[in-house]
Amino acid sequence: MTDKIEFIDLKAQYRALKHKVDARIATVLDHGRFIMGPEIAELEQRLAAYVGVEHCIGVASGTEALLIALMALDVGPGDEVITTPFTFAATAEVIALVGATSVFVDIDLADCNIDASLIERAITPATKAIIPVSLYGQCADMDAINAIAARHGVTVIEDAAQSFGATYKGHRSCGVSTIGCTSFFPSKPLGCYGDGGAIFTTDAALAQAMREIRVHGQSKRYQHDRVGVGGRLDTIQAAILLAKLETFEEEVAARVRIGDRYLAMFEGAPGIDVIQVGRDRSSVWGQFTILVEDRTKFVAHLTAAGIPTAIHYPIPLHRQPAYVELCRLAGSQDRAEWAAARAVSLPMHPFLSAELQDRIVEAALKAAQA
Ligand SMILES: Cc1ncc(COP(=O)(O)O)c(C=O)c1O
């Protein structure tokens, strides 16, 4: 068996969807409305219906989605935003960009998401928002987080960049808090062919504010009632997403099946800790990540066996030079540090065959014991 193992196989996905994607792109090239063309509204309607919320706003990236959400909430200097240190930098980057302070709360090692039981004691009069990240494709304890937020009058923004398509207690990720933000970066569960993102909410006033912020704060052409950004989603990316949406549910099912198979095969494996999926939720496995004791050795063994890996994420954000001065630590961050030293992601995409997965697991089991 010599098939090359891809970490994420976007080429296989394009081969499967080529006809639909090419036709959608051709339509845009024909009508020529590359900025805010008709595919944007069509996509927004489809995505809002899929998530089960009133409003979807297509934006330029997942980062832009989070930034626009914070701007709409008027989060700024002197304000605090509670989040996890074990995430991609964009989560804290947007907090810094609006001039607020990230307050880091440690994670729960069962799922590597923010530990909801530690959030309330991190709240101060300066707290404006909480940004739980649905890391690796699974929502955090959103009910508990929403309840804490409601008690203290703060807003919850789900960073769902990795979890579009996941469910939490029968609701879809992006629709489980006041605002949900996702990314369509090509490697995400629903990815486009460049940068893209979307914001979801049922709050009409917030939706209006975010629509205006997306286009330089315009309420109508050349009427700038607020400060905004150039944060639009490209029409071509919307067209590609519309094509991909047609088979997205099948891809989600494949991801869940492949994730479950990994979990079953790693169950009880010495030297490997897996991410646990709550009974009341599903993961779309934006990344399939495990925790191993000696990651350097483990990765070297897999690399020698021709198996690509990635690390999500090697340094928790409170240890990153850019954020050391821009954050406050709400208690110990020991678990985030523990996970950051051990996390390693294995190939995961809907086109991963059982044969290739067997090879990956066999090599991983050996590497963990080596
Ligand atoms: C948790 C998280 N938040 C935010 C982002 C930012 O998304 P984008 O790359 O679309 O700006 C990412 C993407 O990598 C992410 O993984």
Coordinates of C-alpha atoms and ligand atoms in Angstrom, one line a residue:
M1 CA 0.0 0.0 0.0
T2 CA 1.8 3.2 -1.1
D3 CA -1.1 5.7 -1.3
K4 CA 0.2 9.1 -0.1
I5 CA -1.6 10.2 3.0
E6 CA -2.7 13.8 2.9
F7 CA -3.3 15.7 6.2
I8 CA -6.4 17.3 4.5
D9 CA -7.3 16.2 1.0
L10 CA -8.8 19.2 -0.7
K11 CA -7.9 17.8 -4.1
A12 CA -10.1 14.7 -3.6
Q13 CA -12.9 17.0 -2.5
Y14 CA -12.6 19.1 -5.6
R15 CA -12.5 16.1 -7.8
A16 CA -15.8 15.0 -6.3
L17 CA -17.4 18.4 -6.6
K18 CA -15.7 19.8 -9.7
H19 CA -18.8 20.0 -11.9
K20 CA -20.8 21.9 -9.3
V21 CA -18.0 24.2 -8.2
D22 CA -16.9 25.1 -11.8
A23 CA -20.5 25.8 -12.8
R24 CA -21.1 28.1 -9.8
I25 CA -17.8 30.0 -10.5
A26 CA -18.7 30.3 -14.2
T27 CA -22.0 31.9 -13.3
V28 CA -20.2 34.6 -11.3
L29 CA -17.7 35.2 -14.1
D30 CA -20.6 35.7 -16.4
H31 CA -22.6 38.1 -14.3
G32 CA -19.5 39.9 -13.1
R33 CA -20.8 41.1 -9.7
F34 CA -17.7 40.2 -7.8
I35 CA -18.5 42.3 -4.8
M36 CA -21.7 41.6 -2.9
G37 CA -23.2 39.7 -5.9
P38 CA -26.4 37.7 -5.6
E39 CA -24.6 34.6 -4.3
I40 CA -23.9 36.4 -1.1
A41 CA -27.5 36.8 -0.1
E42 CA -28.3 33.3 -1.4
L43 CA -25.5 31.8 0.8
E44 CA -26.5 33.9 3.8
Q45 CA -30.1 32.6 3.6
R46 CA -28.9 29.0 3.2
L47 CA -26.5 29.2 6.1
A48 CA -28.9 30.9 8.4
A49 CA -31.5 28.2 7.7
Y50 CA -28.8 25.5 8.2
V51 CA -27.7 26.9 11.6
G52 CA -31.3 27.7 12.6
V53 CA -30.9 31.4 13.3
E54 CA -32.4 34.5 11.8
H55 CA -29.4 36.3 10.4
C56 CA -26.2 35.3 8.7
I57 CA -23.6 37.8 7.5
G58 CA -20.9 36.6 5.1
V59 CA -17.6 38.2 5.9
A60 CA -14.0 38.2 4.7
S61 CA -12.6 35.6 7.2
G62 CA -13.1 34.0 10.6
T63 CA -10.9 36.7 12.1
E64 CA -13.0 39.5 10.6
A65 CA -16.1 37.8 11.9
L66 CA -14.8 38.0 15.5
L67 CA -13.6 41.5 15.0
I68 CA -16.9 42.7 13.6
A69 CA -18.8 41.0 16.5
L70 CA -16.7 42.8 19.1
M71 CA -17.0 46.1 17.3
A72 CA -20.8 45.7 17.2
L73 CA -20.8 45.1 20.9
D74 CA -18.8 48.3 21.4
V75 CA -16.0 46.4 23.2
G76 CA -13.0 48.7 23.6
P77 CA -10.2 50.0 25.8
G78 CA -10.8 49.2 29.5
D79 CA -13.0 46.3 28.7
E80 CA -12.2 42.6 29.4
V81 CA -13.1 39.6 27.3
I82 CA -12.9 36.1 28.8
T83 CA -11.5 33.4 26.6
T84 CA -9.3 30.3 26.4
P85 CA -5.5 30.5 26.0
F86 CA -5.5 27.2 24.1
T87 CA -6.7 28.4 20.7
F88 CA -5.5 29.9 17.4
A89 CA -4.1 33.5 17.9
A90 CA -7.0 35.1 16.1
T91 CA -9.3 34.7 19.1
A92 CA -7.1 37.0 21.3
E93 CA -5.9 39.1 18.3
V94 CA -9.3 40.6 17.8
I95 CA -9.6 41.4 21.5
A96 CA -6.3 43.3 21.3
L97 CA -7.3 45.0 18.1
V98 CA -10.3 46.6 19.7
G99 CA -8.1 47.7 22.6
A100 CA -9.6 45.3 25.2
T101 CA -7.8 42.8 27.5
S102 CA -8.0 39.0 27.1
V103 CA -8.7 37.3 30.3
F104 CA -7.6 33.7 30.0
V105 CA -9.4 30.9 31.8
D106 CA -7.9 27.4 31.8
I107 CA -9.3 24.5 29.8
D108 CA -11.0 21.2 30.7
L109 CA -8.7 18.4 29.7
A110 CA -11.6 16.2 28.7
D111 CA -12.2 18.3 25.6
C112 CA -9.5 21.0 25.7
N113 CA -12.3 23.7 25.7
I114 CA -12.5 26.5 28.2
D115 CA -13.5 25.1 31.7
A116 CA -17.0 26.7 32.2
S117 CA -16.7 26.1 36.0
L118 CA -13.8 28.6 36.2
I119 CA -15.4 31.4 34.2
E120 CA -17.6 33.1 36.9
R121 CA -14.7 33.9 39.2
A122 CA -12.9 35.6 36.3
I123 CA -15.8 38.1 35.7
T124 CA -15.2 41.7 36.9
P125 CA -17.1 44.9 36.3
A126 CA -15.0 45.3 33.1
T127 CA -16.1 42.1 31.6
K128 CA -18.0 42.7 28.3
A129 CA -18.0 39.4 26.6
I130 CA -17.0 35.7 26.7
I131 CA -15.5 34.0 23.7
P132 CA -15.6 30.2 24.1
V133 CA -13.8 28.5 21.3
S134 CA -15.3 25.2 19.9
L135 CA -11.9 23.7 19.7
Y136 CA -11.2 20.8 17.3
G137 CA -14.9 20.9 16.2
Q138 CA -16.8 20.5 19.4
C139 CA -18.7 23.1 21.4
A140 CA -17.8 24.0 25.0
D141 CA -20.4 23.8 27.8
M142 CA -22.5 26.5 26.2
D143 CA -25.5 26.2 28.5
A144 CA -23.4 26.9 31.5
I145 CA -21.5 29.7 29.8
N146 CA -24.7 31.3 28.6
A147 CA -26.2 31.1 32.1
I148 CA -23.1 32.8 33.6
A149 CA -23.2 35.5 30.9
A150 CA -26.9 36.2 31.5
R151 CA -26.3 36.5 35.2
H152 CA -23.7 39.2 34.6
G153 CA -25.1 40.9 31.6
V154 CA -22.3 40.0 29.2
T155 CA -22.5 38.6 25.7
V156 CA -21.3 35.2 24.5
I157 CA -19.6 35.0 21.1
E158 CA -18.9 31.5 20.0
D159 CA -15.6 31.2 18.1
A160 CA -16.9 28.4 15.9
A161 CA -14.1 28.6 13.3
Q162 CA -13.4 24.9 13.7
S163 CA -16.9 23.6 14.4
F164 CA -19.3 24.5 11.6
G165 CA -21.7 21.6 11.3
A166 CA -21.3 20.3 14.9
T167 CA -24.3 20.0 17.2
Y168 CA -24.9 20.9 20.8
K169 CA -28.1 19.7 22.5
G170 CA -29.9 19.6 19.2
H171 CA -28.7 23.0 18.0
R172 CA -26.0 23.7 15.5
S173 CA -22.7 25.3 16.4
C174 CA -22.9 29.1 15.5
G175 CA -26.5 29.1 16.8
V176 CA -25.8 28.3 20.5
S177 CA -25.0 31.8 21.8
T178 CA -25.9 35.5 21.0
I179 CA -23.3 35.6 18.2
G180 CA -21.6 32.7 16.4
C181 CA -18.5 33.3 14.2
T182 CA -17.1 30.8 11.8
S183 CA -14.3 30.5 9.2
F184 CA -14.3 29.2 5.7
F185 CA -10.5 28.9 5.5
P186 CA -10.0 26.1 3.0
S187 CA -9.1 23.5 5.6
K188 CA -12.1 24.1 7.8
P189 CA -15.0 21.7 7.8
L190 CA -16.8 24.0 5.4
G191 CA -14.0 25.7 3.5
C192 CA -13.9 28.0 0.4
Y193 CA -10.9 28.5 -1.9
G194 CA -9.4 31.5 -0.2
D195 CA -10.4 33.4 2.9
G196 CA -14.0 33.6 4.1
G197 CA -16.2 33.6 7.2
A198 CA -19.7 34.2 8.5
I199 CA -21.4 35.6 11.6
F200 CA -24.7 34.3 12.9
T201 CA -27.2 35.8 15.3
T202 CA -30.9 36.1 16.0
D203 CA -30.6 39.6 17.4
A204 CA -31.8 41.9 14.6
A205 CA -30.1 45.1 15.9
L206 CA -26.8 43.3 16.3
A207 CA -27.2 41.9 12.8
Q208 CA -27.8 45.3 11.3
A209 CA -24.8 46.7 13.1
M210 CA -22.6 43.9 11.9
R211 CA -23.9 44.3 8.3
E212 CA -22.9 48.0 8.5
I213 CA -19.5 47.4 10.1
R214 CA -18.8 44.8 7.3
V215 CA -19.0 47.7 4.7
H216 CA -17.1 50.5 6.4
G217 CA -19.9 51.4 8.8
Q218 CA -22.2 52.5 6.0
S219 CA -26.0 52.6 6.7
K220 CA -26.4 53.5 3.1
R221 CA -23.9 54.4 0.3
Y222 CA -21.4 57.0 1.6
Q223 CA -23.3 57.4 4.8
H224 CA -20.9 56.3 7.5
D225 CA -22.7 56.2 10.8
R226 CA -20.1 54.1 12.6
V227 CA -16.5 53.0 12.2
G228 CA -16.3 49.8 10.1
V229 CA -14.0 47.7 8.1
G230 CA -13.7 46.3 4.6
G231 CA -14.9 42.9 5.7
R232 CA -17.0 41.6 2.8
L233 CA -17.0 38.0 1.6
D234 CA -16.1 37.7 -2.1
T235 CA -18.9 36.6 -4.4
I236 CA -16.7 33.9 -5.9
Q237 CA -16.1 32.4 -2.5
A238 CA -19.8 32.5 -1.8
A239 CA -20.5 30.6 -5.0
I240 CA -17.9 27.9 -4.1
L241 CA -19.5 27.6 -0.7
L242 CA -23.0 27.2 -2.3
A243 CA -21.6 24.3 -4.4
K244 CA -20.0 22.7 -1.4
L245 CA -23.1 23.1 0.8
E246 CA -24.9 20.6 -1.4
T247 CA -22.8 17.7 -0.1
F248 CA -21.8 19.2 3.2
E249 CA -24.1 17.0 5.3
E250 CA -22.6 13.9 3.8
E251 CA -19.1 15.3 4.6
V252 CA -20.1 16.0 8.2
A253 CA -21.4 12.4 8.5
A254 CA -18.1 11.1 7.1
R255 CA -16.1 13.3 9.5
V256 CA -18.2 12.0 12.5
R257 CA -17.8 8.4 11.3
I258 CA -14.0 8.7 10.8
G259 CA -13.7 10.5 14.1
D260 CA -15.6 7.8 15.9
R261 CA -13.5 5.1 14.2
Y262 CA -10.3 6.9 15.4
L263 CA -11.7 7.1 19.0
A264 CA -12.6 3.4 19.0
M265 CA -9.2 2.3 17.7
F266 CA -7.3 4.5 20.2
E267 CA -9.5 3.4 23.1
G268 CA -7.3 2.3 26.0
A269 CA -4.1 2.8 23.9
P270 CA -1.1 3.3 26.2
G271 CA 0.5 6.7 25.9
I272 CA -2.4 8.3 24.0
D273 CA -5.1 10.5 25.4
V274 CA -8.0 11.3 23.1
I275 CA -10.5 14.2 23.1
Q276 CA -13.7 13.1 24.7
V277 CA -17.0 14.1 22.9
G278 CA -19.8 15.0 25.3
R279 CA -22.9 12.8 25.0
D280 CA -25.1 15.9 24.3
R281 CA -23.0 17.1 21.4
S282 CA -21.1 16.1 18.3
S283 CA -17.7 17.0 16.9
V284 CA -17.0 17.7 13.3
W285 CA -13.3 17.1 14.0
G286 CA -12.0 20.2 12.4
Q287 CA -8.8 18.6 13.7
F288 CA -8.5 15.1 15.0
T289 CA -6.1 15.8 17.9
I290 CA -4.6 13.4 20.4
L291 CA -2.3 14.1 23.4
V292 CA 1.0 12.2 23.7
E293 CA 3.7 12.3 26.3
D294 CA 6.8 12.7 24.0
R295 CA 5.5 14.6 21.0
T296 CA 8.8 15.2 19.4
K297 CA 9.6 11.5 19.2
F298 CA 6.0 10.6 18.3
V299 CA 6.0 13.1 15.3
A300 CA 9.4 11.9 14.2
H301 CA 8.1 8.3 14.0
L302 CA 5.0 9.3 12.1
T303 CA 7.0 11.4 9.7
A304 CA 9.3 8.5 9.0
A305 CA 6.2 6.4 8.3
G306 CA 5.0 9.0 5.8
I307 CA 2.2 10.3 7.9
P308 CA 1.7 14.1 8.1
T309 CA 0.9 15.7 11.5
A310 CA 0.2 19.2 12.7
I311 CA 0.3 20.8 16.1
H312 CA -2.8 22.7 17.3
Y313 CA -1.3 24.6 19.2
P314 CA 2.3 24.4 20.5
I315 CA 2.3 27.6 22.7
P316 CA -0.7 28.8 24.7
L317 CA -1.5 32.5 24.0
H318 CA -0.5 33.8 27.4
R319 CA 3.0 32.6 26.6
Q320 CA 3.1 34.3 23.2
P321 CA 5.2 37.5 23.1
A322 CA 2.4 39.6 21.5
Y323 CA -0.1 38.8 24.2
V324 CA 2.0 38.6 27.4
E325 CA 1.3 42.2 28.2
L326 CA -2.2 42.3 26.7
C327 CA -3.8 39.6 28.9
R328 CA -4.8 38.9 32.4
L329 CA -4.6 35.4 33.8
A330 CA -7.7 34.2 35.7
G331 CA -5.9 31.6 37.8
S332 CA -3.5 28.9 36.7
Q333 CA -3.2 27.9 33.1
D334 CA -1.5 24.6 33.9
R335 CA -3.9 22.5 31.9
A336 CA -3.5 24.6 28.8
E337 CA 0.3 24.3 29.1
W338 CA 0.0 20.6 29.6
A339 CA -2.1 20.2 26.5
A340 CA 0.1 22.6 24.4
A341 CA 3.1 20.3 25.1
R342 CA 1.3 17.2 24.1
A343 CA -1.3 18.0 21.4
V344 CA -0.7 16.5 17.9
S345 CA -3.2 16.3 15.1
L346 CA -3.6 13.4 12.7
P347 CA -4.9 13.4 9.1
M348 CA -8.6 14.1 9.1
H349 CA -10.9 14.8 6.1
P350 CA -14.1 13.3 4.7
F351 CA -12.2 11.3 2.0
L352 CA -9.9 9.4 4.4
S353 CA -10.3 5.7 3.6
A354 CA -10.5 3.0 6.2
E355 CA -7.3 1.5 4.8
L356 CA -5.3 4.7 5.2
Q357 CA -6.8 5.3 8.6
D358 CA -5.7 1.8 9.6
R359 CA -2.2 2.7 8.5
I360 CA -2.2 5.9 10.5
V361 CA -3.5 4.3 13.7
E362 CA -1.1 1.4 13.4
A363 CA 1.8 3.8 13.1
A364 CA 0.5 6.0 15.9
L365 CA 0.1 3.1 18.3
K366 CA 3.7 2.0 17.6
A367 CA 5.0 5.6 17.9
A368 CA 3.4 6.1 21.3
Q369 CA 5.1 3.0 22.6
A370 CA 8.5 3.6 21.0
Ligands
LIG1 C1 -10.2 29.0 16.6 C2 -10.0 29.9 15.5 N1 -10.4 31.1 15.5 C3 -10.3 32.0 14.5 C4 -9.7 31.6 13.3 C5 -9.6 32.6 12.2 O1 -10.2 32.2 11.0 P1 -9.6 32.8 9.6 O2 -8.3 32.1 9.3 O3 -10.7 32.5 8.7 O4 -9.4 34.3 9.8 C6 -9.3 30.3 13.2 C7 -8.7 29.8 11.9 O5 -7.7 29.3 11.8 C8 -9.4 29.4 14.3 O6 -9.0 28.1 14.2

